[in-house]
Coordinates of C-alpha atoms and ligand atoms in Angstrom, one line a residue:
X1 CA 5.4 16.3 14.1
X2 CA 2.2 16.6 16.0
X3 CA -0.4 15.3 18.4
X4 CA -3.9 15.4 16.9
X5 CA -7.4 14.4 18.1
X6 CA -9.9 13.0 15.6
X7 CA -13.5 13.4 16.7
X8 CA -16.8 12.2 15.3
X9 CA -18.7 15.5 15.0
X10 CA -22.3 14.3 14.8
X11 CA -24.0 11.2 16.3
X12 CA -21.2 8.7 15.4
X13 CA -20.6 6.6 12.2
X14 CA -19.2 9.6 10.4
X15 CA -16.5 7.5 8.7
X16 CA -13.9 7.9 11.4
X17 CA -12.4 4.4 10.7
X18 CA -11.8 5.2 7.1
X19 CA -10.2 8.6 7.8
X20 CA -8.0 7.3 10.7
X21 CA -6.7 4.6 8.3
X22 CA -5.9 7.3 5.7
X23 CA -4.2 9.6 8.2
X24 CA -2.3 6.9 10.1
X25 CA 0.1 6.8 7.2
X26 CA 1.4 10.1 8.6
X27 CA 1.3 9.2 12.3
X28 CA 3.6 6.9 14.4
X29 CA 1.0 6.0 17.0
X30 CA -2.8 5.8 17.0
X31 CA -4.7 5.8 20.3
X32 CA -8.3 5.1 21.2
X33 CA -9.3 7.2 24.2
X34 CA -12.9 6.3 25.2
X35 CA -15.8 4.1 24.5
X36 CA -15.5 0.4 24.0
X37 CA -16.8 -2.3 21.6
X38 CA -19.9 -0.2 21.1
X39 CA -17.8 1.4 18.3
X40 CA -17.7 0.0 14.8
X41 CA -15.0 1.6 12.7
X42 CA -14.9 0.4 9.1
X43 CA -11.8 0.4 7.0
X44 CA -11.6 -1.0 3.5
X45 CA -8.4 -2.3 2.1
X46 CA -8.9 -3.2 -1.5
X47 CA -12.1 -5.2 -1.4
X48 CA -11.6 -6.4 2.1
X49 CA -13.7 -4.8 4.8
X50 CA -12.4 -4.7 8.4
X51 CA -14.7 -3.5 11.2
X52 CA -12.7 -2.5 14.3
X53 CA -14.5 -2.2 17.6
X54 CA -11.7 -1.8 20.2
X55 CA -8.4 -1.8 18.4
X56 CA -7.4 1.6 16.8
X57 CA -8.0 1.9 13.1
X58 CA -4.3 2.4 12.5
X59 CA -3.7 -1.3 13.0
X60 CA -4.0 -1.9 9.2
X61 CA -0.8 0.1 8.6
X62 CA 2.2 -2.1 9.2
X63 CA 4.4 0.5 10.8
X64 CA 1.7 2.1 13.1
X65 CA 1.7 1.4 16.8
X66 CA -1.7 1.2 18.3
X67 CA -2.7 2.0 21.9
X68 CA -5.9 1.5 23.9
X69 CA -6.0 4.3 26.6
X70 CA -7.3 4.3 30.1
X71 CA -10.6 5.9 29.1
X72 CA -11.6 2.9 27.1
X73 CA -13.7 0.1 28.6
X74 CA -12.4 -3.3 27.5
X75 CA -14.4 -6.4 26.9
X76 CA -11.7 -9.1 26.9
X77 CA -13.8 -11.5 24.7
X78 CA -14.3 -8.8 22.1
X79 CA -10.6 -7.8 22.2
X80 CA -9.4 -11.4 21.8
X81 CA -11.8 -12.0 19.0
X82 CA -10.6 -8.9 17.2
X83 CA -7.0 -9.8 17.6
X84 CA -7.7 -13.4 16.4
X85 CA -9.5 -12.0 13.3
X86 CA -6.8 -9.6 12.4
X87 CA -4.0 -12.3 12.8
X88 CA -6.1 -14.6 10.7
X89 CA -6.0 -12.0 8.0
X90 CA -2.2 -11.7 8.2
X91 CA -2.2 -8.6 10.2
X92 CA 0.4 -8.8 13.0
X93 CA -0.8 -7.4 16.3
X94 CA 1.8 -8.6 18.7
X95 CA 4.3 -5.9 19.5
X96 CA 2.2 -3.3 17.8
X97 CA -0.7 -3.1 20.3
X98 CA -0.5 -1.7 23.9
X99 CA -3.2 -1.5 26.5
X100 CA -3.4 0.9 29.4
X101 CA -3.1 -0.8 32.8
X102 CA -5.8 1.7 34.0
X103 CA -8.5 0.8 31.4
X104 CA -11.6 -0.8 33.0
X105 CA -12.8 -4.2 32.2
X106 CA -16.3 -5.0 31.0
X107 CA -17.6 -8.0 33.0
X108 CA -20.4 -10.4 31.9
X109 CA -22.7 -8.7 34.4
X110 CA -22.2 -5.3 32.7
X111 CA -23.6 -6.7 29.5
X112 CA -26.4 -8.4 31.3
X113 CA -27.4 -5.3 33.2
X114 CA -27.2 -3.2 29.9
X115 CA -29.7 -5.6 28.4
X116 CA -32.0 -5.6 31.5
X117 CA -32.0 -1.8 31.6
X118 CA -32.9 -1.7 27.9
X119 CA -35.8 -4.2 28.3
X120 CA -37.6 -1.8 30.6
X121 CA -39.2 1.6 29.8
X122 CA -37.1 4.7 28.7
X123 CA -34.9 2.8 26.4
X124 CA -31.8 4.6 25.1
X125 CA -31.3 2.1 22.3
X126 CA -27.8 1.1 23.4
X127 CA -25.6 -1.3 21.6
X128 CA -25.9 -3.8 24.5
X129 CA -22.2 -4.1 24.9
X130 CA -22.2 -3.3 28.7
X131 CA -20.8 0.2 28.2
X132 CA -23.0 2.2 30.6
X133 CA -22.9 -0.3 33.5
X134 CA -19.1 -0.6 33.2
X135 CA -18.7 3.2 33.4
X136 CA -21.2 3.3 36.3
X137 CA -18.9 0.9 38.3
X138 CA -15.8 2.9 37.2
X139 CA -17.3 6.2 38.6
X140 CA -18.7 4.4 41.7
X141 CA -15.1 3.3 42.3
X142 CA -16.0 -0.4 42.2
X143 CA -14.6 -1.2 38.7
X144 CA -12.1 -3.9 37.9
X145 CA -9.1 -2.6 35.9
X146 CA -6.7 -4.3 33.4
X147 CA -4.0 -4.0 36.1
X148 CA -6.1 -6.2 38.4
X149 CA -5.5 -9.0 36.0
X150 CA -1.9 -9.1 37.0
X151 CA -2.6 -10.1 40.6
X152 CA -4.6 -13.3 40.9
X153 CA -5.6 -12.6 44.6
X154 CA -6.8 -9.0 44.0
X155 CA -8.7 -10.1 40.9
X156 CA -10.5 -12.9 42.7
X157 CA -11.3 -10.6 45.7
X158 CA -12.7 -7.8 43.4
X159 CA -14.8 -10.2 41.3
X160 CA -16.3 -11.8 44.5
X161 CA -17.0 -8.4 46.0
X162 CA -18.7 -7.1 42.9
X163 CA -20.7 -10.2 42.4
X164 CA -22.0 -10.2 45.9
X165 CA -23.7 -6.9 45.1
X166 CA -24.6 -7.7 41.5
X167 CA -26.2 -11.0 42.4
X168 CA -28.2 -9.4 45.1
X169 CA -29.5 -6.9 42.5
X170 CA -30.1 -9.5 39.9
X171 CA -32.0 -11.8 42.3
X172 CA -34.0 -9.3 44.4
X173 CA -34.6 -6.4 42.0
X174 CA -34.7 -8.0 38.6
X175 CA -35.8 -11.5 39.6
X176 CA -33.1 -13.1 37.5
X177 CA -30.8 -16.0 38.1
X178 CA -27.5 -15.4 40.0
X179 CA -24.2 -15.4 38.1
X180 CA -21.7 -18.1 38.9
X181 CA -18.7 -16.4 40.6
X182 CA -16.2 -19.3 40.0
X183 CA -16.9 -19.4 36.3
X184 CA -16.1 -15.7 35.9
X185 CA -13.0 -15.9 38.0
X186 CA -11.7 -18.7 35.8
X187 CA -12.6 -16.9 32.6
X188 CA -10.8 -13.7 33.7
X189 CA -7.7 -15.6 34.9
X190 CA -7.6 -17.0 31.4
X191 CA -7.8 -13.6 29.8
X192 CA -4.9 -12.5 32.0
X193 CA -2.7 -15.1 30.2
X194 CA -3.7 -13.8 26.8
X195 CA -3.7 -10.0 27.6
X196 CA -0.5 -9.7 29.8
X197 CA 1.8 -9.1 26.9
X198 CA -0.1 -6.0 25.8
X199 CA -0.3 -4.2 29.1
X200 CA 1.7 -0.9 29.4
X201 CA 2.1 2.3 31.4
X202 CA 0.4 4.3 28.6
X203 CA 0.8 7.9 29.9
X204 CA 4.6 7.4 30.3
X205 CA 4.9 5.7 27.0
X206 CA 2.9 8.4 25.1
X207 CA 4.5 11.4 26.8
X208 CA 8.0 9.9 26.2
X209 CA 7.0 9.3 22.5
X210 CA 6.0 13.0 22.2
X211 CA 9.4 14.1 23.7
X212 CA 11.1 12.0 21.1
X213 CA 9.2 13.8 18.3
X214 CA 6.8 11.0 17.5
X215 CA 3.4 11.9 16.0
X216 CA 0.2 10.7 17.7
X217 CA -3.4 10.5 16.4
X218 CA -6.0 10.2 19.1
X219 CA -9.0 8.3 17.7
X220 CA -12.4 9.2 19.2
X221 CA -15.2 6.7 19.0
X222 CA -18.9 7.7 18.8
X223 CA -19.6 11.4 18.2
X224 CA -19.9 14.8 20.0
X225 CA -23.6 14.6 20.2
X226 CA -23.4 11.3 22.0
X227 CA -21.1 12.8 24.7
X228 CA -22.4 12.2 28.2
X229 CA -21.8 15.9 29.1
X230 CA -22.3 17.8 25.8
X231 CA -24.6 15.5 23.9
X232 CA -28.4 14.9 23.7
X233 CA -28.6 13.5 27.3
X234 CA -29.9 11.0 28.2
X235 CA -29.7 9.6 24.7
X236 CA -26.0 9.5 24.7
X237 CA -23.2 7.1 25.5
X238 CA -21.5 7.0 28.9
X239 CA -18.2 8.6 28.0
X240 CA -16.6 11.8 26.5
X241 CA -16.1 11.4 22.8
X242 CA -15.4 15.2 22.5
X243 CA -11.8 16.3 22.2
X244 CA -11.4 17.0 25.9
X245 CA -11.9 13.2 26.5
X246 CA -8.7 12.6 24.6
X247 CA -6.6 14.0 27.5
X248 CA -8.3 12.3 30.4
X249 CA -8.6 9.1 28.4
X250 CA -4.8 8.8 27.6
X251 CA -2.7 10.8 30.0
X252 CA -1.6 13.3 27.3
X253 CA -2.0 16.8 28.8
X254 CA -4.0 19.5 26.9
X255 CA -0.8 21.6 26.4
X256 CA 0.5 18.8 24.2
X257 CA -2.4 18.6 21.8
X258 CA -1.7 20.5 18.5
X259 CA -4.9 20.1 16.5
X260 CA -8.4 18.7 16.4
X261 CA -9.8 17.1 13.2
X262 CA -13.5 16.7 12.9
X263 CA -15.2 14.0 10.9
X264 CA -18.5 15.0 9.4
X265 CA -20.8 13.0 7.2
X266 CA -22.3 15.0 4.3
X267 CA -25.7 14.3 5.8
X268 CA -26.7 13.1 9.2
X269 CA -27.4 9.7 10.8
X270 CA -28.2 8.4 14.2
X271 CA -28.6 4.9 15.7
X272 CA -30.7 4.4 18.7
X273 CA -33.3 6.7 20.3
X274 CA -33.3 10.4 21.0
X275 CA -34.1 13.7 19.2
X276 CA -33.0 14.2 15.6
X277 CA -34.4 17.4 14.2
X278 CA -33.4 16.9 10.5
X279 CA -34.5 13.2 10.4
X280 CA -36.3 12.1 7.2
X281 CA -38.8 9.4 8.0
X282 CA -40.3 8.9 4.6
X283 CA -39.0 7.9 1.2
X284 CA -36.0 10.3 1.2
X285 CA -34.8 8.8 4.4
X286 CA -35.1 5.3 2.9
X287 CA -33.2 6.5 -0.1
X288 CA -30.3 7.9 2.0
X289 CA -30.2 4.6 4.0
X290 CA -30.1 2.5 0.9
X291 CA -27.5 4.5 -1.1
X292 CA -25.4 5.1 2.0
X293 CA -25.7 1.5 3.3
X294 CA -26.7 3.0 6.6
X295 CA -26.8 -0.1 8.8
X296 CA -24.9 -0.2 12.1
X297 CA -21.4 -1.6 11.9
X298 CA -21.7 -3.1 15.4
X299 CA -25.4 -4.1 15.8
X300 CA -26.6 -4.1 12.1
X301 CA -29.5 -1.9 13.1
X302 CA -30.8 0.5 10.4
X303 CA -29.5 4.0 11.0
X304 CA -31.9 6.9 11.1
X305 CA -31.0 9.3 8.2
X306 CA -31.6 13.0 7.6
X307 CA -30.2 16.2 6.0
X308 CA -27.0 17.8 7.1
X309 CA -27.5 19.9 10.2
X310 CA -25.0 22.9 10.0
X311 CA -26.4 24.3 13.3
X312 CA -25.5 21.1 15.1
X313 CA -22.0 20.8 13.5
X314 CA -21.3 24.5 14.4
X315 CA -22.0 23.6 18.0
X316 CA -19.8 20.5 17.7
X317 CA -17.0 22.6 16.2
X318 CA -17.2 24.9 19.1
X319 CA -17.1 22.3 21.9
X320 CA -14.4 20.3 20.2
X321 CA -12.3 23.2 19.0
X322 CA -12.2 21.7 15.5
X323 CA -9.4 23.1 13.3
X324 CA -10.0 21.1 10.1
X325 CA -12.7 18.8 8.8
X326 CA -13.0 15.7 6.7
X327 CA -16.3 15.4 4.9
X328 CA -17.3 11.9 4.1
X329 CA -20.0 10.1 2.1
X330 CA -20.4 13.1 -0.3
X331 CA -21.0 10.5 -3.1
X332 CA -24.2 9.4 -1.3
X333 CA -25.9 12.7 -2.1
X334 CA -25.4 12.4 -5.9
X335 CA -28.8 11.0 -6.7
X336 CA -30.8 13.9 -5.1
X337 CA -32.2 16.6 -7.3
X338 CA -32.4 19.0 -4.3
X339 CA -30.4 18.8 -1.1
X340 CA -31.5 20.5 2.1
X341 CA -29.2 21.9 4.7
X342 CA -30.4 22.9 8.2
X343 CA -29.0 26.4 9.1
X344 CA -30.8 26.9 12.4
X345 CA -33.8 26.0 14.6
X346 CA -37.0 27.7 15.3
X347 CA -38.8 27.3 18.6
X348 CA -42.2 28.8 19.2
X349 CA -41.7 31.1 16.2
X350 CA -38.3 32.4 17.4
X351 CA -34.9 31.5 15.9
X352 CA -32.6 29.9 18.5
X353 CA -29.2 31.6 19.0
X354 CA -27.5 28.5 20.3
X355 CA -27.8 24.7 19.9
X356 CA -30.1 23.3 22.6
X357 CA -28.9 20.0 24.0
X358 CA -32.0 19.4 26.2
X359 CA -34.2 16.7 24.8
X360 CA -37.4 18.6 25.7
X361 CA -36.6 21.5 23.3
X362 CA -34.7 19.5 20.7
X363 CA -37.8 17.3 20.3
X364 CA -39.9 20.2 19.2
X365 CA -37.6 22.6 17.3
X366 CA -38.4 23.3 13.7
X367 CA -35.3 23.1 11.4
X368 CA -34.8 26.0 9.1
X369 CA -33.7 24.8 5.7
X370 CA -31.8 26.2 2.8
X371 CA -32.5 24.2 -0.5
X372 CA -29.5 23.6 -2.7
X373 CA -29.4 22.1 -6.2
X374 CA -28.1 18.6 -6.5
X375 CA -25.4 17.6 -9.0
X376 CA -27.0 14.4 -10.4
X377 CA -23.6 13.0 -11.4
X378 CA -21.5 10.1 -10.0
X379 CA -18.6 11.6 -8.1
X380 CA -17.1 8.5 -6.7
X381 CA -14.2 8.4 -9.1
X382 CA -13.2 12.0 -8.5
X383 CA -9.6 12.3 -7.4
X384 CA -9.4 16.0 -6.6
X385 CA -11.5 19.0 -5.6
X386 CA -11.2 20.5 -9.1
X387 CA -12.9 17.4 -10.6
X388 CA -16.0 17.9 -8.5
X389 CA -19.1 19.3 -10.3
X390 CA -19.9 23.0 -9.6
X391 CA -23.0 22.2 -7.6
X392 CA -21.0 19.9 -5.3
X393 CA -18.5 22.6 -4.7
X394 CA -21.3 25.0 -4.0
X395 CA -22.7 22.5 -1.5
X396 CA -19.3 22.2 0.3
X397 CA -18.9 25.9 0.3
X398 CA -22.3 26.4 1.8
X399 CA -22.0 23.8 4.6
X400 CA -18.5 24.9 5.5
X401 CA -19.6 28.6 5.8
X402 CA -22.8 27.7 7.8
X403 CA -21.0 25.3 10.2
X404 CA -17.9 27.5 10.4
X405 CA -15.6 24.6 9.4
X406 CA -12.4 24.4 7.3
X407 CA -12.8 21.4 5.0
X408 CA -9.4 19.8 4.2
X409 CA -10.3 16.2 3.3
X410 CA -13.1 14.9 1.1
X411 CA -14.3 11.3 0.9
X412 CA -16.3 10.0 -2.1
X413 CA -16.4 6.3 -1.4
X414 CA -15.4 3.7 1.3
X415 CA -12.0 2.9 -0.3
X416 CA -8.6 4.5 0.5
X417 CA -8.2 5.9 -3.0
X418 CA -11.7 7.6 -2.9
X419 CA -10.2 10.3 -0.7
X420 CA -8.5 13.6 -1.5
X421 CA -7.1 16.7 0.2
X422 CA -8.5 20.2 -0.6
X423 CA -5.6 22.5 -1.2
Ligands
GDP1 P1 -17.2 5.2 12.0 O1 -17.9 4.5 13.1 O2 -17.2 6.7 12.1 O3 -15.9 4.7 11.7 O4 -18.1 4.9 10.7 P2 -18.7 3.4 10.3 O5 -17.6 2.6 9.8 O6 -19.6 2.9 11.4 O7 -19.7 3.9 9.1 C1 -19.2 4.5 8.0 C2 -19.6 3.6 6.8 O8 -19.5 4.4 5.6 C3 -18.7 2.4 6.6 O9 -19.4 1.4 6.0 C4 -17.6 3.0 5.6 O10 -17.1 1.9 4.8 C5 -18.5 3.8 4.7 N1 -17.8 5.0 4.2 C6 -16.9 5.8 4.7 N2 -16.6 6.8 3.9 C7 -17.4 6.7 2.8 C8 -17.6 7.6 1.7 O11 -17.1 8.6 1.5 N3 -18.6 7.1 0.8 C9 -19.3 6.0 1.0 N4 -20.3 5.7 0.1 N5 -19.1 5.2 2.1 C10 -18.2 5.6 3.0
IMO2 P1 -19.0 4.6 16.4 O1 -17.6 4.8 17.1 C1 -23.2 5.3 16.5 C2 -25.2 4.9 20.4 C3 -26.2 3.8 20.6 C4 -27.1 4.4 21.6 C5 -26.2 5.2 22.5 C6 -25.8 4.5 23.8 O2 -19.0 3.5 15.4 O3 -19.3 5.9 15.7 P2 -24.1 2.6 24.3 O4 -24.1 1.2 23.8 O5 -22.8 3.3 24.0 O6 -24.4 2.7 25.7 O7 -25.3 3.2 23.5 O8 -25.0 5.5 21.7 N1 -23.8 4.5 19.9 C7 -23.4 4.7 18.7 N2 -24.0 5.3 17.6 N3 -21.9 5.0 16.4 C8 -21.3 4.5 17.5 O9 -20.0 4.3 17.5 C9 -22.0 4.3 18.7 N4 -21.7 3.8 19.9 C10 -22.8 4.0 20.7 O10 -26.8 3.5 19.4 O11 -27.9 5.3 20.9
MG3 MG1 -19.5 3.2 13.5

């Protein structure tokens, strides 16, 4: 039995939710380790679509235990809404979901500050879920944690302390109305009553589970190129979606991680601002968006679409230590006569040796493309690698060689059964 990390290997929305759901049949526990309700992980069970924002995508498998690690920032409203929605659909959450006492809480002022920052110049194009401001407070050592909900006096004190500063900022810098302290205290005391039952000492629980031979899947949100350290900064999220974040975000040490699974879309998408060398802004981009239904699962924003960038995925495989890859949305490419794959970048007439993460260079690099023939055939009913058309196999061989990835799972549609293993 093993401990595996599953990481989005591009700019998010690679289909992590679908693959976690498939894999969670083989794992005892699924754990989210970073991010918050900025994530939107879609799982389709029959014709029912579930979009999970905070709860691990393993929740749809009856026997799977789900855990939210300390690295996640939790908006109690979003969490309780999600629990209620699942319960309404007959999915039992009680007794199957645990939340780290050390996870930080998103407060109403985090969401407000996120929106205020985004209304100025230099927009990141965030999801507006308060993610950045919450992580700012965490690292400034002012954050309010899940454990604080357990002590009424501490909670009140911390909220008052934080609001003194935030109200000052809102009033004097942003010329906004102050936030009512009492209302927030009351609201968070209510959350306490609803959330208490889920709170756990997660590092002890998970390490004990490993000792007992249980298998654990660590579910990353967002993607490697949105990582605050390794992504296209400043157009990133405020956490570490890369595999390393799985240790700090759960309390599982690096020596206990057995493998890293990368999720890669057969082309590339990005939501929000920032460089995107293989972006298609014309008709072909529209076509990818339309066929791939590329609209944000959290905000509904149209996703920017472009060709597969093997140079980017090679970088991602390096920083994540990816052992095996699931390629998703291969079916979406079926209607293209020719498919381009980016194999490298040129800058000022010179081929770059390594992937540049600085926005200044990424904005002006020229992608080098290889053109491959399309397969012009519907592949969404294929049940095995051998059923795929030759040109599809050629495409997979090419991207795996260029990006240096070992493809083990292929997805040809949003449903569970539209998935197969490569032997
Ligand atoms: P995540 O954030 O990585 O979990 O990905 P999202 O759920 O935001 O976006 C992926 C979208 O693609 C969802 O609507 C999925 O239902 C859908 N999807 C996943 N795999 C496939 C696939 O192989 N083919 C098609 N056509 N859709 C897929
Ligand atoms: P999943 O887990 C795609 C993007 C936002 C924005 C940047 C910062 O579904 O793959 P934030 O609200 O995190 O401060 O926004 O990150 N972003 C995502 N893009 N998928 C996601 O999650 C994302 N979560 C955040 O669009 O560009
Ligand atoms: Mg998503």
